[in-house]
Coordinates of C-alpha atoms in Angstrom, one line a residue:
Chain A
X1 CA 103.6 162.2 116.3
X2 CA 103.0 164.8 119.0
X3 CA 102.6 168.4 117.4
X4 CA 103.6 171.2 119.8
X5 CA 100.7 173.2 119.5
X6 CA 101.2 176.8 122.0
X7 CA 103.7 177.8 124.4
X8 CA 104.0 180.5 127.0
X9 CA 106.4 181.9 129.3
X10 CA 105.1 182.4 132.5
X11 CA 106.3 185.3 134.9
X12 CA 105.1 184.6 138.8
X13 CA 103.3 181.4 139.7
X14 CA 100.0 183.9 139.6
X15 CA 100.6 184.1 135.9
X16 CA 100.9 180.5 135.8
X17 CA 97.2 180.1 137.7
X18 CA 95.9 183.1 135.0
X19 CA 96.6 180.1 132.4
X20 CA 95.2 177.4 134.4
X21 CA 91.8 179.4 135.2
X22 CA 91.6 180.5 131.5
X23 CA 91.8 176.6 130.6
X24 CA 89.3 175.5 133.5
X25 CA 86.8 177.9 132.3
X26 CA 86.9 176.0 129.3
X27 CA 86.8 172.6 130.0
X28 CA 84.1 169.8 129.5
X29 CA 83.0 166.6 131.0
X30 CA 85.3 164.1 130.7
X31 CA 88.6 166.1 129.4
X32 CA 91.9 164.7 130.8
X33 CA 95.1 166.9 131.3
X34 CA 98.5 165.7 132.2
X35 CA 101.2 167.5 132.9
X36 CA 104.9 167.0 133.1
X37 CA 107.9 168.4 134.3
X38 CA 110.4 168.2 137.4
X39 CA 109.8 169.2 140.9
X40 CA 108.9 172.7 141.8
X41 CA 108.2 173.6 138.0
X42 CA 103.9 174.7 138.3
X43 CA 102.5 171.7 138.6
X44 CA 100.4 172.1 141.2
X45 CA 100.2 176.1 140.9
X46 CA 98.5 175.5 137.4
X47 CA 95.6 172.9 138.9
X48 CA 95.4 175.8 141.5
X49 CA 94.0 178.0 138.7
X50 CA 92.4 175.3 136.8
X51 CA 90.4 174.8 140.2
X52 CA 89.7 178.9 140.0
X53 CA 88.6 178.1 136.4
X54 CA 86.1 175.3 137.5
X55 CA 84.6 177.4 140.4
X56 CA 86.3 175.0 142.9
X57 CA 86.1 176.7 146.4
X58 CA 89.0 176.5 148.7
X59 CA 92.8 175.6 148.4
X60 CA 94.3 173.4 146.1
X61 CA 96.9 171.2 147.8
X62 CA 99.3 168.3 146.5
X63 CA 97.9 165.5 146.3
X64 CA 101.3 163.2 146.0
X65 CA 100.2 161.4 149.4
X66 CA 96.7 161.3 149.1
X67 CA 97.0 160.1 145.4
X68 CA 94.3 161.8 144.5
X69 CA 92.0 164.5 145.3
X70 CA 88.6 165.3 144.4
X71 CA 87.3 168.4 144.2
X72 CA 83.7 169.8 143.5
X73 CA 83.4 172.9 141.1
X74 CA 81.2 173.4 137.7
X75 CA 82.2 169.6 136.9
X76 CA 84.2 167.6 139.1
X77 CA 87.6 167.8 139.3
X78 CA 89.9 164.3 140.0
X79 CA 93.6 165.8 140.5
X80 CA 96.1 162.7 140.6
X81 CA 99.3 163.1 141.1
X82 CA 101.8 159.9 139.6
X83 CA 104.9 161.1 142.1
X84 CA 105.0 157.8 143.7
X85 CA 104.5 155.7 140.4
X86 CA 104.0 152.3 141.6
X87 CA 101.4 154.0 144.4
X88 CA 99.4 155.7 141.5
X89 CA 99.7 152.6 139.2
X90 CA 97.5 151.1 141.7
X91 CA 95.2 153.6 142.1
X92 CA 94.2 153.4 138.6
X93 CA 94.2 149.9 138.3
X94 CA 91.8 149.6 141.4
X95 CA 89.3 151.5 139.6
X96 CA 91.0 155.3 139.7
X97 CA 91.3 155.2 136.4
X98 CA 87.6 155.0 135.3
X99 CA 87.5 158.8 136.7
X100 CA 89.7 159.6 133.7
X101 CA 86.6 158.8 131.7
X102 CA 84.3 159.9 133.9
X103 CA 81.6 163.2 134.0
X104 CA 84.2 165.4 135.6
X105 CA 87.6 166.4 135.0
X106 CA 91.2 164.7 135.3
X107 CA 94.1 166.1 135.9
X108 CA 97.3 164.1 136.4
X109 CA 100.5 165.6 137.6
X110 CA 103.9 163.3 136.7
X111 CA 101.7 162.1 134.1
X112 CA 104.6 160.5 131.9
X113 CA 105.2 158.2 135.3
X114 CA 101.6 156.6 134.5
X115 CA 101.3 157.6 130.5
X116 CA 100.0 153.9 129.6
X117 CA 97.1 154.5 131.8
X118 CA 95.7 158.1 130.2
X119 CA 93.4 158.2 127.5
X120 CA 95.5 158.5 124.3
X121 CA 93.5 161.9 123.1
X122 CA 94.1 164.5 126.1
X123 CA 96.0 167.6 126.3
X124 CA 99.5 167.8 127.6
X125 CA 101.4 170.5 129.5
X126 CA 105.0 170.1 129.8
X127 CA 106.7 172.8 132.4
X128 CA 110.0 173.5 132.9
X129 CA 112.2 176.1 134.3
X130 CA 113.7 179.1 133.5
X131 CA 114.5 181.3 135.9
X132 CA 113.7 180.8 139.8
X133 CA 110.3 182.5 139.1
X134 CA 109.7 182.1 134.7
X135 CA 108.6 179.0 133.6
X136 CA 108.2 177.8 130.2
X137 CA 104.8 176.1 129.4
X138 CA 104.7 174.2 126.3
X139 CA 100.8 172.6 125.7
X140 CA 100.0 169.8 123.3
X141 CA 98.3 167.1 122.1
X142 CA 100.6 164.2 122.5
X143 CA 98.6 162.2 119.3
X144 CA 96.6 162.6 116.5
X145 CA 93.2 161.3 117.5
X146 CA 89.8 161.5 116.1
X147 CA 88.5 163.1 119.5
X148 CA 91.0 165.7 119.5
X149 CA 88.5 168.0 118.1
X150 CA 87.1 169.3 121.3
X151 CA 90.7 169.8 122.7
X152 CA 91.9 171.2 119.3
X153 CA 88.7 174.0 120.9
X154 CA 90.7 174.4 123.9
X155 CA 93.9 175.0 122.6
X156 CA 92.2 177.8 120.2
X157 CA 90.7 179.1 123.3
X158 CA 94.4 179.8 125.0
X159 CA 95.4 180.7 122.1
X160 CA 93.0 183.6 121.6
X161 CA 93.6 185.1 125.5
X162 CA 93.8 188.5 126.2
X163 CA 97.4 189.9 126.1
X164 CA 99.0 189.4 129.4
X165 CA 102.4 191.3 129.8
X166 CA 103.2 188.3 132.5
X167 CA 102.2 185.3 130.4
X168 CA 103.9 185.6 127.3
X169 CA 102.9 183.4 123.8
X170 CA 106.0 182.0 122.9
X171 CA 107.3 181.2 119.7
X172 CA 107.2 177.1 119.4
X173 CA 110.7 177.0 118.0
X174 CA 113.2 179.6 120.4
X175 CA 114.6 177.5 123.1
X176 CA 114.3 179.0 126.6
X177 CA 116.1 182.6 127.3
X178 CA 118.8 182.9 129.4
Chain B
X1 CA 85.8 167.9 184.9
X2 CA 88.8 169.3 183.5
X3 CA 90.3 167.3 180.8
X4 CA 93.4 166.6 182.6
X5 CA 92.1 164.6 185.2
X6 CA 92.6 160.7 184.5
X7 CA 89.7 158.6 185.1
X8 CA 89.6 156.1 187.4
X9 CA 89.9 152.3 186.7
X10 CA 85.9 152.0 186.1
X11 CA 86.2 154.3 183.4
X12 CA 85.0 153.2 180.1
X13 CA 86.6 150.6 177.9
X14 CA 87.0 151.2 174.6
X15 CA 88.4 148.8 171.7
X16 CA 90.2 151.5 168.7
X17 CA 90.9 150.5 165.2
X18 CA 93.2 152.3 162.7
X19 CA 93.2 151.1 159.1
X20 CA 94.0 154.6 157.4
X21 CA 97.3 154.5 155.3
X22 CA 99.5 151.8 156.0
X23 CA 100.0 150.5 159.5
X24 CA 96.7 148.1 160.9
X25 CA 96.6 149.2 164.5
X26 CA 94.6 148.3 167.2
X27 CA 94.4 149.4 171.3
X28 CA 92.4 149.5 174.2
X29 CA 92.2 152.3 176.2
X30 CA 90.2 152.5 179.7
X31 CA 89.0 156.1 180.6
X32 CA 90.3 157.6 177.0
X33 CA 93.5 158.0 178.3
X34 CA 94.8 154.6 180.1
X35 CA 96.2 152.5 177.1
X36 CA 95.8 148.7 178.4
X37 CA 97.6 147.8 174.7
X38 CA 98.6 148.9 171.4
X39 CA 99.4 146.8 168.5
X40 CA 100.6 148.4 165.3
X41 CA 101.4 146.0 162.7
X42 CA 103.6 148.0 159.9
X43 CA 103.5 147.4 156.1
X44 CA 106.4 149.3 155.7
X45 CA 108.9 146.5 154.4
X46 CA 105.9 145.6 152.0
X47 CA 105.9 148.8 150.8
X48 CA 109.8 150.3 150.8
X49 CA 110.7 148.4 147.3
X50 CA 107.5 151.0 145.6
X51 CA 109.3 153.9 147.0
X52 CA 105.7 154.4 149.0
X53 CA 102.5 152.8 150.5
X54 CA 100.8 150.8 147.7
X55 CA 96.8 151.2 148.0
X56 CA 96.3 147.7 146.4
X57 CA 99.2 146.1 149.2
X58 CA 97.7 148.4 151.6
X59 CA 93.8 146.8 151.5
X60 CA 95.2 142.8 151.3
X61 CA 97.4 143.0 154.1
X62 CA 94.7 145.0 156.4
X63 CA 92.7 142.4 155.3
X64 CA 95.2 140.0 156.4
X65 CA 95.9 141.7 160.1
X66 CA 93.0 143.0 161.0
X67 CA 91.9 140.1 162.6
X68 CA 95.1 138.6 164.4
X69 CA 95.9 142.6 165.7
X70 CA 92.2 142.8 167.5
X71 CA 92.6 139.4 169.1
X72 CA 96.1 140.7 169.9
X73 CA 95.4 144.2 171.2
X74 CA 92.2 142.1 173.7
X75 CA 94.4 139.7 174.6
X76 CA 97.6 141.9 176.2
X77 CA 94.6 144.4 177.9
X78 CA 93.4 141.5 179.1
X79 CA 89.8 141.8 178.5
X80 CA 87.1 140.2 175.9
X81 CA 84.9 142.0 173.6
X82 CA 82.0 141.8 176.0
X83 CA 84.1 144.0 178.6
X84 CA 84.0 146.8 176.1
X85 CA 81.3 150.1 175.9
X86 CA 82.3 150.7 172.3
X87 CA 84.2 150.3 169.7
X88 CA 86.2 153.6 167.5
X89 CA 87.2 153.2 164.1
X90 CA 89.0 155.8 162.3
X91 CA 86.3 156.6 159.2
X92 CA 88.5 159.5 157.6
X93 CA 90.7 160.6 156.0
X94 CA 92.6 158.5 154.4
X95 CA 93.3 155.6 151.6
X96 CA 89.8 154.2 151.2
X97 CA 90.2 150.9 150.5
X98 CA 92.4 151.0 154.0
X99 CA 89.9 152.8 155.9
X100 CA 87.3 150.1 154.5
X101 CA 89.1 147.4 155.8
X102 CA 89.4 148.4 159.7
X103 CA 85.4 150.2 159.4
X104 CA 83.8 146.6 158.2
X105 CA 85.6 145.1 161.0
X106 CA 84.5 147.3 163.3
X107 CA 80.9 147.2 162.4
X108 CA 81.0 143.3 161.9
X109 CA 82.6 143.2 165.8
X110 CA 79.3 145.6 167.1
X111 CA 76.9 144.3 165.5
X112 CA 77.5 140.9 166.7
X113 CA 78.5 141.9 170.5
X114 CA 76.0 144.5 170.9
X115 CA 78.3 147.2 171.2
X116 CA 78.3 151.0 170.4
X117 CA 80.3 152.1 167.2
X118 CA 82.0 155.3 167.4
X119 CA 83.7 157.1 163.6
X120 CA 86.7 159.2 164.6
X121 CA 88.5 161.6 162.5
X122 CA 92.3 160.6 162.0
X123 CA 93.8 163.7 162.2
X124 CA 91.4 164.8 165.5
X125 CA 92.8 161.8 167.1
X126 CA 96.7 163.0 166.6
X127 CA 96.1 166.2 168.2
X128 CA 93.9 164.5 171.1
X129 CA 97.4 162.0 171.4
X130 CA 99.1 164.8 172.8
X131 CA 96.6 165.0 175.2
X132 CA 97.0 161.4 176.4
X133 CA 100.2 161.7 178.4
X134 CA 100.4 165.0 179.5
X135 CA 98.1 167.1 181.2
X136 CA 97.2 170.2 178.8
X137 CA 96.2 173.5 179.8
X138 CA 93.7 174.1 177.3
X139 CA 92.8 176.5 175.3
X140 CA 95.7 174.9 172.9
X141 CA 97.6 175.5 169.4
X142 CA 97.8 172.1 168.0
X143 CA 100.2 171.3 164.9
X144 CA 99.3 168.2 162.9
X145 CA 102.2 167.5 160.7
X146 CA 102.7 164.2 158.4
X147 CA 103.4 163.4 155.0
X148 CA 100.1 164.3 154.0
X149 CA 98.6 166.9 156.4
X150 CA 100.5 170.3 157.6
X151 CA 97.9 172.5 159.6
X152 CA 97.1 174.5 162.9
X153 CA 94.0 174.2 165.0
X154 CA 92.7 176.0 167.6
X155 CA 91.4 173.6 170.8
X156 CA 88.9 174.8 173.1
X157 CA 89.1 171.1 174.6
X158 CA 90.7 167.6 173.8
X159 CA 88.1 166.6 172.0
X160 CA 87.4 170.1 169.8
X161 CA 89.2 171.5 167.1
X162 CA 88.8 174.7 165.1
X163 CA 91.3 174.7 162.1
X164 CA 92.8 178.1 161.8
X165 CA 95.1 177.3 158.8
X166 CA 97.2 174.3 156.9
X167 CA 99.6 174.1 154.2
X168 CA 98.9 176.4 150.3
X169 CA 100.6 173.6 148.6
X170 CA 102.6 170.5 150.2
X171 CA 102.5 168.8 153.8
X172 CA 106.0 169.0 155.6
X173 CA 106.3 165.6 154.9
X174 CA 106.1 165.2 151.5
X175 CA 108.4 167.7 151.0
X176 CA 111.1 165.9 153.2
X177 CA 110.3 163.0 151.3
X178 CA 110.9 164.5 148.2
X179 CA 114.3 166.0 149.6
X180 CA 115.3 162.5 150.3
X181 CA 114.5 161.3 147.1
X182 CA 116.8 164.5 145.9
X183 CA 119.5 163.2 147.9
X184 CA 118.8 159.4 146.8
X185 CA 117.8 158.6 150.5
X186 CA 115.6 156.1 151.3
X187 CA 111.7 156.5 151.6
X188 CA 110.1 157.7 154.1
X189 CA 112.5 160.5 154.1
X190 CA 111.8 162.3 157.5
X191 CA 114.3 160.0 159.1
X192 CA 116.7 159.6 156.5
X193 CA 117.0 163.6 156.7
X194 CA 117.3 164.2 159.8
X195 CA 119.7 161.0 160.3
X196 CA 121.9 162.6 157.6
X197 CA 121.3 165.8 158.7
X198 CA 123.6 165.1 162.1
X199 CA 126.5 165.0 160.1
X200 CA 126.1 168.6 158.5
X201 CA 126.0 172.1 158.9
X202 CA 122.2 174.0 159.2
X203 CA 123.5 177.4 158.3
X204 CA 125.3 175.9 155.3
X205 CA 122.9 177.3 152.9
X206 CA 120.1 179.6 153.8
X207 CA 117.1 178.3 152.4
X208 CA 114.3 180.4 151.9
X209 CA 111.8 180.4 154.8
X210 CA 108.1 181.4 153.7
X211 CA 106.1 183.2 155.8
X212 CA 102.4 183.8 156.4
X213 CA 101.0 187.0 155.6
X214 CA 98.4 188.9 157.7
X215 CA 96.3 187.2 160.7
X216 CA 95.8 184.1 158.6
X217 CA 97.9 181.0 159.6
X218 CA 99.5 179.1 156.7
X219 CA 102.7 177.4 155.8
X220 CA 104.3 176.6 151.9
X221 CA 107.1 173.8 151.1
X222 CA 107.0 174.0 147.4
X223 CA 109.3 177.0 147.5
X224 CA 111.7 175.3 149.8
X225 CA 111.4 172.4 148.2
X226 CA 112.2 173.7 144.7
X227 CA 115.0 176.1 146.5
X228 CA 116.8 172.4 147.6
X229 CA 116.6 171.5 143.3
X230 CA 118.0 174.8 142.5
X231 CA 120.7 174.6 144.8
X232 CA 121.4 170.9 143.2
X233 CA 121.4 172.5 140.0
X234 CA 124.4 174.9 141.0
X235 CA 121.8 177.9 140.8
X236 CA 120.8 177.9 136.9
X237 CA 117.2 177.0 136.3
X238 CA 118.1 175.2 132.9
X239 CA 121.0 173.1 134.0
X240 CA 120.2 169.1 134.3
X241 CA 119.3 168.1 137.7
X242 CA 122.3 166.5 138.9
X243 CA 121.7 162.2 139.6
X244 CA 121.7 161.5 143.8
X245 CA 124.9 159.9 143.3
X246 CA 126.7 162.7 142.5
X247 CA 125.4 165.2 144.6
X248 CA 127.8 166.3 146.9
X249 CA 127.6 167.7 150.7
X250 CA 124.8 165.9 151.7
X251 CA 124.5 166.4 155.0
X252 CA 124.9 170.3 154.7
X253 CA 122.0 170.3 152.5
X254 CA 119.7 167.9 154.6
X255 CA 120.7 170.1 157.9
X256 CA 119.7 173.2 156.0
X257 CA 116.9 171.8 154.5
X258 CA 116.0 170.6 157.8
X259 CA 116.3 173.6 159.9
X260 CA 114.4 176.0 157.0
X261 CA 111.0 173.3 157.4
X262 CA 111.1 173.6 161.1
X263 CA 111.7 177.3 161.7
X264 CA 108.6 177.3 159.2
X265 CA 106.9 175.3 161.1
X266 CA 107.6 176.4 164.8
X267 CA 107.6 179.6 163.6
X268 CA 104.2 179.7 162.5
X269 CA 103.1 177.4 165.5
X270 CA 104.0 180.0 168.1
X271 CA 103.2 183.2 166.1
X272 CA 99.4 181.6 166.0
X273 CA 99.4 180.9 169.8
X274 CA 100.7 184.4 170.3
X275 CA 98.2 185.9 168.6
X276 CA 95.0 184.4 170.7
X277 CA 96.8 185.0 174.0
X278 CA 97.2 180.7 174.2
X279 CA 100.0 179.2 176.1
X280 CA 99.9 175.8 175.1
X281 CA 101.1 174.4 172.0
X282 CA 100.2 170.4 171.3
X283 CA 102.4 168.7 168.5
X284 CA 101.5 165.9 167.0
X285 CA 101.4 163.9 163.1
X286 CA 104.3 161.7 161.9
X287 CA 106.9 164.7 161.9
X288 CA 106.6 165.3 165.4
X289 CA 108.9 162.5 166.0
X290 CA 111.6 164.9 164.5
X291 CA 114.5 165.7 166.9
X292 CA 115.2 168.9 165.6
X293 CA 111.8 169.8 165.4
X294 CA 111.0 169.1 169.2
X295 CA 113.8 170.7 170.0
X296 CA 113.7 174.0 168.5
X297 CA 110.1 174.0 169.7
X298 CA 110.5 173.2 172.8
X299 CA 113.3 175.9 172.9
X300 CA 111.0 179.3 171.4
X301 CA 108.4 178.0 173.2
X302 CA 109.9 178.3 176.1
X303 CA 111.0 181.6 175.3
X304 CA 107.9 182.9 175.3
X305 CA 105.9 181.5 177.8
X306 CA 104.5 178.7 176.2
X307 CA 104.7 175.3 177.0
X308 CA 105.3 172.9 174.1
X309 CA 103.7 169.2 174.7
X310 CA 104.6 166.2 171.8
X311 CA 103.2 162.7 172.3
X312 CA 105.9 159.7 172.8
X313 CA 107.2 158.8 169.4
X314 CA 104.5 155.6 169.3
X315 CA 102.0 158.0 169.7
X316 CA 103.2 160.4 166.9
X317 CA 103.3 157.9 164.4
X318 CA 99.6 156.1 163.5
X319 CA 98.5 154.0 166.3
X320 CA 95.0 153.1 167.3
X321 CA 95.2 154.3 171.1
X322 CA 94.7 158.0 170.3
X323 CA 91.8 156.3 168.2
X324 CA 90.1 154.8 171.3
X325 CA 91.0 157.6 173.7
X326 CA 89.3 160.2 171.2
X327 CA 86.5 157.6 170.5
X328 CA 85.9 157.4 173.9
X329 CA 85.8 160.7 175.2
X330 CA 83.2 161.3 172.2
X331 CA 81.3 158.4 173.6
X332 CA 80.9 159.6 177.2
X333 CA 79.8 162.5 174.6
X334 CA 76.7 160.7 173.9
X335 CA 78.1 159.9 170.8
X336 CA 77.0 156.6 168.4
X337 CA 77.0 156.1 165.0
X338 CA 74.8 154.2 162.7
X339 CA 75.3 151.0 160.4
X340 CA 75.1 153.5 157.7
X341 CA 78.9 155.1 159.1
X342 CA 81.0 155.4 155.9
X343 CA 84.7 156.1 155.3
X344 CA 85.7 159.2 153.4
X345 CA 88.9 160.0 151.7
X346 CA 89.5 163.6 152.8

């Protein structure tokens, strides 16, 4: 049973990176992190301040053609990107998926497209839209697992951030504002 | 000698090999610009049912090809392996169990005949393409453009690039192929756009065009991209994305869709040449078969003094001739590579 854990609203896709760089700078060998939601919702914007977080030099770019990208910062960091499902089924089956278990760190964008394949103790970040530039950012652990500890860390972490006026905790119940 | 001048018929012979994504290629090219042949053998029908190339496909039917393509691409040219000087394989970038594929044959093919190997970067090859068939004033602005690269590069010669900027998020491709996918168009959705695109109107809706900021070349389709879904979604952020089926005025959006991505991208293009004084412009990656993207090139170019070269559609699209025409021009270079060559991804 997944528990919704924290949720933000996000103002500017620069507020979006503030919350992936806070997470990067937190992150540890091995941690997987999928994340959901439709086209255009922060996807790739959030990996581009996860990147920042892991000291990752250069631009972040989608990886939907290339399948994945690796990318070398305080720990490696394997951005996959399930788009093209059957493509990045493959992937993972021809030996993609051991990265997910691997010293550095996975993150999967579309990751419900290729769920069966991630580790079942991970974090989970489901975006949608609100507004052409507010997104809502809901983060979770989509089971209760006895290696959650160390994510249950990360989630205190974000939950513990400075006050941003631009990144707003939500309340887990309130739907999205009009 | 300048880099338009063809070579005469004694110039060298060079056997390419292009494994990278999903089409097995193979040429020879006398001179590095004389193309004797040039097979490509497409997976796409293998791949169209998976909505995309399928790595695992991909690697078996290389492995299947490779063989039967070479003996095809010596036998039209007319030549054997021993008539060659070298042999080019593109090493990167690319889908490395692909790349693996065409690189082992390569090396195999060397080793046993006694020939030079030659590694050649995919996306260095593309821009030397439109280099093949035209002669080029350099120095030049190449685009590369393809579902997975979008950037500019600055060319002192055919054979060197300087890149001066590429996409913040996705390549110009992808983000027509996501369009398509939108509009419940088929994959690859470049030209199931601009094929439904004919029908419509481009100033229907007026997309939003990014643009780069400062001296810094770059170009963003995520905003576009996500501007397309909001328009779908009548303009509210929370309403359901509506299902292809029931999406209505096609054509109007593919048109406008169309026409935002290449003012984005010719804009850029000819802003960058402005701004070093350059007054040739090279086009070349899978996109550069667009109509509507040569056209409205072609047409600023012009405008301002520059003169806008694409490679024939064959040579747009992956191919192994621009392979062996770079390889060899880096092999008159005094250019070899070891047994030890590798294939990278990026």
């Amino acid at each position: 049973m997944a528990a919704l854990e924290l949720a933000f609203e996000s103002d500017s896709p620069e507020a979006t990176r503030r919350l992936g760089e806070a997470l990067g700078q937190a992150l540890f060998p091995g941690a997987v992190i999928g994340l959901r939601g439709e086209m255009g919702a922060g996807k790739t914007t959030f990996v581009q301040g996860l990147a920042r977080g892991l000291g990752v030099p250069g631009d972040v770019t989608s990886p939907t053609f290339t399948l994945m990208t690796e990318l070398e910062g305080r720990l490696p960091l394997y951005h996959f990107d399930a788009w093209m499902a059957a493509r990045e089924t493959s992937l993972l089956a021809d030996g993609g998926a051991e990265l997910l278990e691997g010293p550095g760190v996975a993150v999967v964008e579309w990751a419900e497209r290729v769920e069966a394949w991630l580790p079942a103790a991970r974090l989970e970040l489901e975006f949608s839209h609100v507004s052409p530039e507010r997104r809502q950012i809901r983060i979770r652990l989509p089971s209760e697992q006895p290696s959650n500890a160390t994510y249950r860390a990360l989630l205190a972490h974000l939950a513990a951030l400075p006050a941003d006026p631009a990144l707003r905790p939500l309340s887990l119940d309130s739907p999205p504002e009009r | 000698m300048p880099a338009s001048t063809p070579l005469a018929e004694t110039g060298e012979l060079v056997l390419g090999i292009e494994s990278s994504c999903d089409d097995t290629a193979a040429a020879v090219v006398r001179g590095g610009r004389q193309v004797l042949s040039s097979v490509v053998r497409s997976q796409a029908t293998l791949h169209a049912p998976f909505g995309g190339v399928v790595p695992e496909i991909a690697g078996r039917s290389h492995l299947r090809d490779i063989g039967p393509v070479i003996d095809q691409a010596l036998a039209e040219a007319g030549v054997g392996l021993d008539d060659l000087d070298a042999i080019a394989v593109t090493v990167r970038p690319g889908l490395i169990g692909s790349l693996l594929v065409g690189l082992s044959a390569a090396k195999a093919l060397a080793y046993a005949r006694g020939l030079d190997l030659v590694g050649v970067h995919h996306i260095e090859a593309h821009a030397y393409a439109a280099t093949m068939e035209h002669d080029v004033v350099f120095p030049a602005v190449a685009l590369v453009v393809s579902g997975g690269h979008t950037a500019l590069y600055r060319m002192e010669n055919a054979t060197t690039l300087e890149l001066l900027g590429q996409t913040l998020d996705d390549a110009a491709g992808e983000a027509f192929d996501k369009v398509a996918q939108l509009l419940g168009l088929a994959y690859p959705g470049g030209p199931e756009i601009a094929r439904t695109a004919l029908a419509g109107n481009p100033a229907a809706i007026d997309f939003p065009r990014y643009r780069s900021k400062g001296e810094k070349a770059s170009f963003s389709f995520s905003g576009l991209k996500t501007a397309v879904l909001y328009h779908l979604k009548g303009g509210d952020a929370l309403a359901p994305t509506p299902a292809p089926a029931d999406v209505e005025h096609k054509p109007d959006i593919a048109a406008s869709f169309q026409a935002a991505a290449v003012d984005m991208l010719v804009r850029e293009t000819i802003a960058a040449a402005r701004r070093a004084d350059i007054e040739t412009v090279l086009v070349a990656g899978g996109v550069a078969c667009n109509a509507e993207l040569r056209r409205v090139m072609h047409e600023r170019a012009t405008a301002d003094g520059i003169v806008a070269t694409f490679p024939s559609p064959a040579y747009c699209s992956d191919n192994a001739a621009m392979i062996a025409g770079l390889g060899a021009r880096r092999w008159r270079a005094g250019e070899r590579a070891g047994w030890e060559l590798d294939a990278l991804a990026r």
